[in-house]
Short mmCIF file of C-alpha atoms in Angstrom, two decimals:
data_model
loop_
_atom_site.label_atom_id
_atom_site.label_comp_id
_atom_site.label_asym_id
_atom_site.label_seq_id
_atom_site.Cartn_x
_atom_site.Cartn_y
_atom_site.Cartn_z
CA MET Z 1 0.58 -31.67 -72.79
CA LYS Z 2 -2.28 -34.09 -73.14
CA THR Z 3 -3.72 -36.23 -70.38
CA THR Z 4 -5.39 -39.55 -71.16
CA ALA Z 5 -9.06 -40.13 -70.39
CA PHE Z 6 -9.51 -41.84 -67.02
CA THR Z 7 -11.92 -42.75 -64.26
CA LYS Z 8 -11.42 -42.98 -60.50
CA THR Z 9 -13.66 -45.07 -58.27
CA TYR Z 10 -13.83 -45.05 -54.46
CA ASN Z 11 -15.95 -47.70 -52.73
CA LYS Z 12 -17.76 -48.57 -56.00
CA ARG Z 13 -18.62 -44.87 -56.54
CA VAL Z 14 -17.16 -43.14 -59.58
CA VAL Z 15 -15.72 -39.88 -58.24
CA LEU Z 16 -13.95 -38.79 -61.44
CA ASN Z 17 -14.64 -39.53 -65.07
CA LEU Z 18 -12.64 -37.26 -67.31
CA PRO Z 19 -11.93 -37.16 -71.04
CA GLU Z 20 -8.55 -36.31 -72.62
CA LEU Z 21 -7.46 -32.83 -71.59
CA GLU Z 22 -5.06 -30.39 -73.19
CA LEU Z 23 -2.88 -28.48 -70.70
CA PRO Z 24 -0.98 -25.85 -72.73
CA LYS Z 25 2.65 -25.10 -71.93
CA GLY Z 26 3.43 -21.61 -70.70
CA GLN Z 27 -0.16 -21.11 -69.58
CA ILE Z 28 -2.02 -21.24 -66.31
CA THR Z 29 -5.10 -23.44 -66.21
CA ALA Z 30 -7.42 -22.95 -63.25
CA VAL Z 31 -9.60 -25.82 -62.08
CA ILE Z 32 -12.73 -24.63 -60.33
CA GLY Z 33 -15.81 -26.37 -59.02
CA PRO Z 34 -17.79 -26.94 -55.83
CA ASN Z 35 -16.59 -29.07 -52.91
CA GLY Z 36 -16.50 -32.76 -53.78
CA SER Z 37 -16.29 -32.10 -57.52
CA GLY Z 38 -13.00 -34.01 -57.67
CA LYS Z 39 -10.51 -31.15 -58.07
CA SER Z 40 -7.96 -32.41 -55.55
CA THR Z 41 -8.33 -36.04 -56.69
CA PHE Z 42 -7.74 -34.86 -60.25
CA ALA Z 43 -4.57 -33.06 -59.12
CA LYS Z 44 -3.30 -36.10 -57.20
CA ILE Z 45 -3.89 -38.45 -60.13
CA LEU Z 46 -2.10 -36.10 -62.54
CA ALA Z 47 0.82 -35.87 -60.09
CA GLY Z 48 0.98 -39.65 -59.72
CA ILE Z 49 0.24 -39.50 -55.97
CA GLU Z 50 -2.91 -41.54 -56.63
CA ARG Z 51 -3.66 -43.91 -59.48
CA ALA Z 52 -6.60 -43.94 -61.89
CA ASP Z 53 -8.72 -47.13 -62.01
CA ASP Z 54 -6.62 -48.67 -64.80
CA ARG Z 55 -3.48 -47.86 -62.71
CA ARG Z 56 -1.77 -46.31 -65.73
CA PRO Z 57 -0.19 -42.85 -65.46
CA VAL Z 58 -2.43 -40.15 -66.86
CA LEU Z 59 0.56 -38.11 -67.97
CA SER Z 60 3.67 -39.98 -69.03
CA GLY Z 61 7.19 -38.83 -69.78
CA VAL Z 62 6.56 -35.45 -68.19
CA SER Z 63 8.13 -34.07 -65.01
CA VAL Z 64 5.31 -33.00 -62.72
CA GLY Z 65 5.60 -30.90 -59.58
CA TYR Z 66 2.73 -30.98 -57.10
CA LEU Z 67 2.04 -28.72 -54.15
CA PRO Z 68 -0.55 -30.32 -51.85
CA GLN Z 69 -3.13 -28.30 -49.92
CA LYS Z 70 -1.20 -28.84 -46.71
CA SER Z 71 2.48 -29.04 -47.49
CA PHE Z 72 4.79 -30.73 -44.99
CA PRO Z 73 7.52 -28.59 -43.39
CA PHE Z 74 10.65 -30.70 -42.89
CA ARG Z 75 12.36 -30.54 -39.47
CA MET Z 76 14.99 -27.95 -40.45
CA SER Z 77 15.20 -24.22 -41.10
CA THR Z 78 12.94 -22.47 -43.61
CA GLU Z 79 15.86 -21.84 -45.96
CA LYS Z 80 17.08 -25.44 -45.78
CA ASN Z 81 13.55 -26.62 -46.52
CA ILE Z 82 13.55 -24.55 -49.70
CA LEU Z 83 17.07 -25.64 -50.67
CA GLN Z 84 15.97 -29.30 -50.48
CA ASN Z 85 14.47 -28.75 -53.92
CA GLY Z 86 17.46 -27.16 -55.63
CA ASN Z 87 20.87 -26.02 -54.57
CA ASP Z 88 20.59 -22.39 -55.60
CA PRO Z 89 20.77 -20.11 -52.54
CA ALA Z 90 20.38 -16.96 -54.66
CA CYS Z 91 17.14 -18.24 -56.18
CA ALA Z 92 15.89 -19.34 -52.74
CA SER Z 93 16.73 -15.92 -51.33
CA ALA Z 94 14.94 -14.12 -54.19
CA LEU Z 95 11.82 -16.26 -53.75
CA MET Z 96 11.79 -15.77 -49.97
CA LYS Z 97 12.10 -12.01 -50.49
CA ALA Z 98 9.31 -11.97 -53.07
CA LEU Z 99 7.01 -13.84 -50.69
CA GLY Z 100 8.05 -11.84 -47.62
CA ILE Z 101 9.61 -14.63 -45.59
CA GLU Z 102 13.31 -13.70 -45.90
CA ALA Z 103 13.36 -12.77 -42.18
CA LEU Z 104 12.28 -16.34 -41.36
CA ALA Z 105 15.12 -18.01 -43.31
CA GLY Z 106 16.92 -19.28 -40.23
CA GLN Z 107 13.81 -20.15 -38.23
CA SER Z 108 12.66 -23.75 -37.78
CA ALA Z 109 10.00 -24.49 -40.40
CA LYS Z 110 8.01 -26.36 -37.75
CA LYS Z 111 7.47 -23.06 -35.94
CA LEU Z 112 6.00 -21.21 -38.93
CA SER Z 113 2.33 -20.20 -38.93
CA GLY Z 114 -0.08 -21.69 -41.48
CA GLY Z 115 0.33 -18.77 -43.90
CA GLU Z 116 4.12 -18.74 -43.52
CA THR Z 117 4.27 -22.51 -44.11
CA ALA Z 118 2.21 -22.05 -47.28
CA ARG Z 119 4.63 -19.37 -48.51
CA MET Z 120 7.66 -21.53 -47.65
CA ALA Z 121 6.08 -24.47 -49.51
CA LEU Z 122 5.42 -22.31 -52.57
CA CYS Z 123 9.05 -21.08 -52.55
CA ARG Z 124 10.22 -24.70 -52.28
CA ILE Z 125 8.20 -25.99 -55.23
CA LEU Z 126 9.17 -23.00 -57.41
CA MET Z 127 12.88 -23.82 -56.98
CA ARG Z 128 12.80 -26.45 -59.69
CA ARG Z 129 11.65 -26.37 -63.31
CA TYR Z 130 8.84 -28.86 -64.01
CA ALA Z 131 7.03 -29.45 -67.30
CA LEU Z 132 3.76 -29.24 -65.37
CA LEU Z 133 3.30 -27.62 -61.99
CA ILE Z 134 0.13 -28.50 -60.06
CA LEU Z 135 -0.80 -26.16 -57.22
CA ASP Z 136 -3.67 -27.26 -54.99
CA GLU Z 137 -5.10 -24.14 -53.37
CA PRO Z 138 -1.64 -22.64 -52.78
CA THR Z 139 -2.95 -19.38 -51.26
CA ALA Z 140 -5.82 -20.75 -49.14
CA ALA Z 141 -3.97 -20.00 -45.89
CA MET Z 142 -2.52 -16.64 -47.01
CA ASP Z 143 -3.70 -13.08 -46.39
CA MET Z 144 -4.48 -10.70 -49.27
CA GLU Z 145 -0.99 -9.21 -49.55
CA SER Z 146 0.72 -12.61 -49.53
CA THR Z 147 -1.83 -13.98 -52.00
CA LEU Z 148 -1.06 -11.22 -54.51
CA ALA Z 149 2.70 -11.75 -54.06
CA ALA Z 150 2.23 -15.51 -54.53
CA GLU Z 151 0.18 -14.97 -57.68
CA GLU Z 152 2.93 -12.74 -59.08
CA CYS Z 153 5.53 -15.45 -58.37
CA ILE Z 154 3.40 -18.13 -60.04
CA ARG Z 155 2.85 -15.96 -63.12
CA ARG Z 156 6.57 -15.15 -63.35
CA TYR Z 157 7.52 -18.83 -62.96
CA CYS Z 158 5.12 -19.78 -65.75
CA ASP Z 159 6.37 -17.04 -68.09
CA GLU Z 160 10.08 -17.59 -67.39
CA THR Z 161 10.13 -21.40 -67.49
CA GLY Z 162 7.42 -21.92 -70.10
CA CYS Z 163 5.95 -24.73 -68.05
CA GLY Z 164 2.23 -25.42 -67.72
CA VAL Z 165 0.59 -24.57 -64.40
CA LEU Z 166 -2.58 -26.24 -63.14
CA LEU Z 167 -4.11 -24.17 -60.37
CA ILE Z 168 -6.79 -25.73 -58.19
CA THR Z 169 -8.69 -22.87 -56.60
CA HIS Z 170 -11.90 -21.96 -54.82
CA SER Z 171 -11.40 -18.32 -55.62
CA ILE Z 172 -13.07 -17.20 -58.84
CA SER Z 173 -11.35 -13.82 -58.54
CA GLN Z 174 -7.98 -15.59 -58.36
CA ALA Z 175 -8.82 -17.62 -61.45
CA LYS Z 176 -9.82 -14.36 -63.18
CA ARG Z 177 -6.56 -12.62 -62.20
CA LEU Z 178 -4.22 -15.49 -62.97
CA ALA Z 179 -5.61 -18.11 -65.33
CA ASP Z 180 -5.39 -18.23 -69.11
CA GLN Z 181 -8.00 -20.95 -69.28
CA ILE Z 182 -10.50 -22.52 -66.90
CA ILE Z 183 -11.68 -26.07 -66.37
CA VAL Z 184 -14.96 -26.49 -64.48
CA LEU Z 185 -15.59 -29.75 -62.68
CA HIS Z 186 -18.93 -30.87 -61.24
CA GLU Z 187 -19.56 -34.21 -59.53
CA GLY Z 188 -16.40 -35.68 -61.04
CA LYS Z 189 -17.18 -34.62 -64.60
CA LEU Z 190 -15.75 -31.93 -66.82
CA ILE Z 191 -18.61 -29.61 -67.61
CA GLU Z 192 -16.78 -26.75 -69.23
CA GLN Z 193 -13.32 -25.79 -70.50
CA GLY Z 194 -12.26 -22.61 -72.25
CA ASP Z 195 -10.55 -19.24 -72.11
CA THR Z 196 -10.97 -17.53 -68.75
CA GLU Z 197 -12.72 -14.48 -70.14
CA ARG Z 198 -15.14 -16.52 -72.20
CA VAL Z 199 -16.04 -18.99 -69.40
CA LEU Z 200 -16.56 -16.22 -66.83
CA ALA Z 201 -18.41 -13.88 -69.19
CA SER Z 202 -20.63 -16.34 -71.01
CA PRO Z 203 -20.61 -19.86 -69.56
CA ARG Z 204 -22.17 -22.40 -71.88
CA GLU Z 205 -23.39 -24.80 -69.22
CA GLU Z 206 -26.19 -24.15 -66.75
CA GLN Z 207 -24.23 -25.67 -63.84
CA THR Z 208 -21.27 -23.36 -64.53
CA ARG Z 209 -23.62 -20.38 -64.64
CA ARG Z 210 -25.17 -21.33 -61.29
CA PHE Z 211 -21.74 -21.92 -59.73
CA LEU Z 212 -20.46 -18.54 -60.93
CA GLU Z 213 -23.64 -16.75 -59.86
CA PHE Z 214 -23.08 -18.04 -56.33
CA PHE Z 215 -19.76 -16.17 -56.31
CA GLY Z 216 -21.38 -13.05 -57.77
CA VAL Z 217 -19.79 -13.37 -61.21
CA MET D 1 14.01 -47.99 8.10
CA GLY D 2 15.87 -44.66 8.59
CA SER D 3 19.07 -46.42 9.65
CA SER D 4 18.79 -48.82 6.69
CA ILE D 5 18.59 -45.88 4.27
CA ARG D 6 21.58 -44.19 6.01
CA LYS D 7 23.60 -47.40 5.71
CA ALA D 8 22.56 -47.78 2.07
CA ILE D 9 23.82 -44.26 1.27
CA GLU D 10 27.08 -45.03 3.07
CA LEU D 11 27.39 -48.20 0.96
CA ILE D 12 26.92 -46.22 -2.27
CA LEU D 13 29.46 -43.57 -1.17
CA SER D 14 32.02 -46.21 -0.09
CA ALA D 15 31.97 -47.81 -3.59
CA ASP D 16 31.34 -51.30 -2.21
CA PRO D 17 32.94 -53.88 -4.61
CA GLU D 18 29.83 -56.11 -4.74
CA LEU D 19 27.62 -53.11 -5.41
CA LEU D 20 29.97 -51.96 -8.20
CA ASN D 21 29.94 -55.47 -9.72
CA ILE D 22 26.12 -55.52 -9.74
CA LEU D 23 26.05 -52.06 -11.31
CA SER D 24 28.55 -53.00 -14.02
CA THR D 25 26.66 -56.22 -14.87
CA THR D 26 23.41 -54.22 -15.02
CA ALA D 27 25.00 -51.60 -17.26
CA LYS D 28 26.45 -54.29 -19.56
CA VAL D 29 23.13 -56.14 -19.91
CA CYS D 30 20.88 -53.10 -20.24
CA LEU D 31 23.06 -50.98 -22.52
CA THR D 32 23.89 -53.87 -24.88
CA SER D 33 20.29 -55.14 -25.07
CA SER D 34 18.78 -51.68 -25.55
CA ILE D 35 21.28 -50.77 -28.29
CA LEU D 36 20.70 -54.10 -30.09
CA ALA D 37 16.92 -53.61 -29.75
CA LEU D 38 17.29 -50.09 -31.18
CA VAL D 39 19.26 -51.35 -34.19
CA LEU D 40 16.61 -54.02 -34.83
CA GLY D 41 13.49 -52.10 -33.83
CA VAL D 42 13.95 -48.75 -35.58
CA PRO D 43 14.06 -50.07 -39.19
CA ILE D 44 11.24 -52.56 -38.52
CA GLY D 45 9.10 -49.82 -36.91
CA ILE D 46 9.76 -47.37 -39.74
CA LEU D 47 8.96 -50.03 -42.34
CA LEU D 48 5.70 -50.99 -40.61
CA GLY D 49 4.71 -47.35 -40.25
CA ALA D 50 5.67 -46.13 -43.70
CA GLU D 51 4.84 -49.01 -46.01
CA ARG D 52 1.64 -50.91 -46.81
CA PHE D 53 2.15 -54.59 -47.68
CA PRO D 54 0.27 -57.89 -47.25
CA GLY D 55 0.64 -59.22 -43.72
CA ARG D 56 1.40 -55.80 -42.20
CA LYS D 57 -1.65 -55.84 -39.95
CA VAL D 58 -0.78 -59.35 -38.73
CA LEU D 59 2.72 -58.13 -37.86
CA LEU D 60 1.26 -55.14 -35.99
CA VAL D 61 -1.01 -57.40 -33.91
CA LEU D 62 1.92 -59.74 -33.25
CA ASN D 63 4.09 -56.82 -32.15
CA ARG D 64 1.39 -55.46 -29.81
CA THR D 65 1.08 -58.95 -28.32
CA LEU D 66 4.84 -59.10 -27.79
CA ILE D 67 4.80 -55.68 -26.07
CA GLY D 68 2.48 -57.18 -23.48
CA MET D 69 4.37 -60.46 -23.12
CA PRO D 70 5.07 -61.18 -19.42
CA PRO D 71 8.85 -61.25 -18.83
CA VAL D 72 8.62 -64.59 -16.99
CA VAL D 73 7.06 -66.17 -20.10
CA CYS D 74 9.99 -64.86 -22.14
CA GLY D 75 12.39 -66.18 -19.49
CA LEU D 76 10.67 -69.56 -19.47
CA LEU D 77 10.90 -69.79 -23.27
CA PHE D 78 14.63 -69.06 -23.30
CA TYR D 79 15.19 -71.35 -20.30
CA MET D 80 13.58 -74.23 -22.21
CA LEU D 81 15.51 -73.47 -25.42
CA PHE D 82 18.93 -73.28 -23.71
CA SER D 83 18.56 -75.72 -20.78
CA GLY D 84 19.89 -79.29 -20.78
CA VAL D 85 16.93 -80.56 -22.84
CA GLY D 86 16.62 -77.58 -25.22
CA PRO D 87 17.80 -77.43 -28.85
CA PHE D 88 20.49 -74.83 -28.07
CA ARG D 89 21.99 -76.57 -24.98
CA HIS D 90 25.33 -77.08 -26.74
CA LEU D 91 25.90 -73.28 -26.69
CA HIS D 92 26.07 -73.35 -22.85
CA TRP D 93 24.45 -69.91 -22.67
CA LEU D 94 22.12 -70.62 -19.73
CA PHE D 95 23.03 -68.54 -16.64
CA THR D 96 25.25 -66.24 -18.70
CA VAL D 97 25.05 -62.53 -19.45
CA LYS D 98 24.72 -63.38 -23.17
CA LEU D 99 21.36 -65.09 -22.69
CA MET D 100 20.16 -62.32 -20.37
CA ILE D 101 20.91 -59.82 -23.15
CA LEU D 102 19.12 -61.98 -25.74
CA ALA D 103 16.02 -62.33 -23.56
CA GLN D 104 15.91 -58.58 -22.99
CA VAL D 105 16.33 -57.85 -26.71
CA VAL D 106 13.23 -59.99 -27.35
CA LEU D 107 11.36 -58.17 -24.59
CA ILE D 108 12.20 -54.58 -25.54
CA THR D 109 12.48 -54.64 -29.35
CA PRO D 110 8.64 -54.66 -29.69
CA ILE D 111 8.46 -51.48 -27.59
CA ILE D 112 10.81 -49.68 -29.99
CA VAL D 113 8.94 -51.09 -33.00
CA GLY D 114 5.63 -49.88 -31.50
CA VAL D 115 6.86 -46.35 -30.74
CA MET D 116 8.43 -45.95 -34.19
CA GLU D 117 5.46 -47.45 -36.05
CA THR D 118 3.00 -45.11 -34.32
CA PHE D 119 5.09 -42.01 -35.03
CA VAL D 120 5.90 -42.92 -38.65
CA ALA D 121 2.31 -43.98 -39.50
CA ASP D 122 1.23 -40.53 -38.36
CA THR D 123 3.99 -38.60 -40.16
CA ALA D 124 4.75 -40.54 -43.35
CA PRO D 125 1.57 -39.90 -45.41
CA ALA D 126 1.88 -36.08 -45.27
CA LEU D 127 5.65 -36.18 -45.73
CA ARG D 128 5.34 -38.61 -48.65
CA GLU D 129 2.71 -36.51 -50.42
CA THR D 130 5.07 -33.54 -50.20
CA THR D 131 8.27 -35.38 -51.21
CA ARG D 132 6.58 -37.14 -54.14
CA GLY D 133 5.03 -33.85 -55.19
CA LEU D 134 8.50 -32.34 -55.23
CA GLY D 135 9.75 -35.28 -57.30
CA PHE D 136 12.16 -36.67 -54.69
CA GLY D 137 13.35 -40.29 -54.93
CA ARG D 138 12.78 -42.98 -52.30
CA LEU D 139 16.24 -42.54 -50.80
CA LYS D 140 15.74 -38.83 -50.16
CA GLU D 141 12.22 -39.51 -48.90
CA TYR D 142 13.57 -41.97 -46.31
CA ARG D 143 16.42 -39.64 -45.36
CA LEU D 144 13.90 -36.88 -44.60
CA LEU D 145 11.66 -39.34 -42.75
CA MET D 146 14.60 -40.42 -40.57
CA ASN D 147 15.30 -36.75 -39.85
CA GLU D 148 11.69 -36.36 -38.64
CA CYS D 149 12.07 -39.47 -36.47
CA LEU D 150 15.17 -38.34 -34.60
CA TYR D 151 13.48 -37.43 -31.31
CA SER D 152 11.18 -40.46 -31.51
CA ILE D 153 14.20 -42.73 -31.83
CA PHE D 154 15.67 -41.11 -28.75
CA SER D 155 12.41 -41.44 -26.80
CA ALA D 156 12.02 -45.07 -27.88
CA TYR D 157 15.57 -45.80 -26.73
CA LEU D 158 15.04 -44.26 -23.30
CA LEU D 159 11.76 -46.12 -22.87
CA SER D 160 13.38 -49.43 -23.82
CA PHE D 161 16.35 -48.74 -21.52
CA ALA D 162 13.95 -47.97 -18.65
CA ARG D 163 12.10 -51.24 -19.30
CA ALA D 164 15.38 -53.18 -19.48
CA ILE D 165 16.77 -51.77 -16.24
CA ALA D 166 13.52 -52.42 -14.33
CA GLU D 167 13.00 -55.92 -15.73
CA VAL D 168 13.40 -58.83 -13.33
CA GLY D 169 11.45 -61.94 -14.44
CA ALA D 170 13.33 -62.92 -17.57
CA VAL D 171 16.85 -62.06 -16.35
CA ALA D 172 16.25 -63.94 -13.08
CA MET D 173 15.16 -67.08 -14.95
CA VAL D 174 17.87 -67.19 -17.62
CA GLY D 175 20.62 -65.54 -15.58
CA GLY D 176 20.00 -67.33 -12.31
CA ALA D 177 21.00 -64.23 -10.27
CA ILE D 178 24.46 -65.65 -9.61
CA ALA D 179 26.50 -63.34 -7.38
CA TRP D 180 29.55 -61.73 -9.07
CA LYS D 181 28.40 -63.20 -12.42
CA THR D 182 24.80 -62.59 -13.52
CA ASN D 183 23.34 -60.61 -10.66
CA VAL D 184 21.77 -57.34 -11.83
CA MET D 185 20.14 -54.64 -9.70
CA THR D 186 16.59 -56.02 -9.77
CA THR D 187 17.58 -59.64 -9.09
CA ALA D 188 19.99 -58.51 -6.37
CA ILE D 189 17.22 -56.52 -4.63
CA MET D 190 15.06 -59.67 -4.62
CA MET D 191 17.92 -61.87 -3.46
CA TYR D 192 19.06 -59.64 -0.57
CA THR D 193 15.48 -58.93 0.53
CA ASN D 194 14.79 -62.69 0.69
CA ARG D 195 17.90 -63.06 2.87
CA GLY D 196 16.72 -60.27 5.16
CA SER D 197 19.68 -58.09 4.18
CA PHE D 198 17.94 -54.83 3.41
CA THR D 199 20.89 -52.42 3.22
CA LEU D 200 22.21 -53.47 -0.21
CA GLY D 201 18.63 -53.85 -1.47
CA ILE D 202 17.75 -50.29 -0.40
CA ALA D 203 21.00 -48.95 -1.90
CA LEU D 204 20.18 -50.61 -5.24
CA GLY D 205 16.58 -49.42 -5.00
CA LEU D 206 17.77 -45.83 -4.51
CA ILE D 207 20.06 -46.10 -7.53
CA LEU D 208 17.23 -47.59 -9.63
CA LEU D 209 14.83 -44.83 -8.62
CA THR D 210 17.44 -42.17 -9.39
CA LEU D 211 18.06 -43.68 -12.83
CA SER D 212 14.32 -43.88 -13.47
CA LEU D 213 13.97 -40.22 -12.48
CA LEU D 214 16.83 -39.22 -14.80
CA VAL D 215 15.32 -41.15 -17.72
CA ASN D 216 11.95 -39.48 -17.13
CA ILE D 217 13.50 -36.01 -16.95
CA VAL D 218 15.33 -36.59 -20.25
CA LEU D 219 12.12 -37.99 -21.81
CA SER D 220 10.08 -34.98 -20.71
CA VAL D 221 12.63 -32.56 -22.14
CA MET D 222 12.77 -34.48 -25.43
CA GLN D 223 8.97 -34.70 -25.68
CA GLY D 224 8.78 -30.96 -25.11
CA ARG D 225 11.16 -30.39 -28.00
CA LEU D 226 9.31 -32.89 -30.19
CA SER D 227 5.95 -31.20 -29.65
CA ARG D 228 7.34 -27.83 -30.82
#
């Protein structure tokens, strides 16, 4: 999948200016970068939630699923929330079990904790097959055990469906564990893109090196 | 005072025909106007809260102005429109229950619009980001939004019913407080107090207070459920 080059301006300030990008199918691409580098805006524009300056879709003819940072729990049970995105109770049950929320199936989703809501939201988005799945910090509210289970589910989804996954993350270790390739954003610009091992082991750009050093990589 | 309250309670318990007539007229006016206002106000409120379109802010300011409109001004407006010199005089609606209902619809619809708009404007952006991210269509998005609004709709209805039942200015002007025809609880309290007949006034006052208490209890319970 190829995105078109685009810019995004807020209040006369260019917050994103990106070239064409290749997002391979069946692979996980992690987007990393400091706060304010434009990661979430990039995700929203790809998902069609926000528009680029020229108002044209950046990806066309492709089904895109997008999990926002704070997903909304609908006023119904956890299981019904998940089944809103696909009428397959067996699949919903398997996902809930994998993410450790099967005991909460009948509970009102409004009563879930932050971490439980994040797990419910991940189950819900994984119910359907998208050509590109964008996950904006899906494990930010989860503990270590849930994070590892979530990562396993994301990897399995990617392998089984062959869809591309774009993972916005602040965690370099998560990118290392999960991603096949990494995109580094800085001040709205793409400063580096490449295989995970290569980018983490020998970054070509000074800004990437400094960013990774901060995280002890 | 004590004997007046005792007599008022006796009047309620004896099912006085005039008292029953006032109660039935009040129920007819308030239930019909609040249901009509709900049917009109909920979609307008949801639309104003969920969508962004040119003129939306003007409509919001207009609605907030209408929420604060004094009932006598509303009554005066309808009196002029339907009186012998008004454009709608041929309908002969002045001093009828129909016009009382219409005036109350105009008074309470903005309250429902305001409650719904505030709730939806707060809820819709997060819900929409999630539903669009999941790839849901507009119909499903609105169905889920309505599901979120359920308790707000109920609260808005109870608020509008409470306003309708306590309202006196507009219904007195367009209804004329005619005994056995357009007299509702609030206008009857005024009428009997002016005549120095306190018993029926106190009886109606007790019923009004009880209804107000019931509405508030239901509202508190619903708000408790909504906040969970």
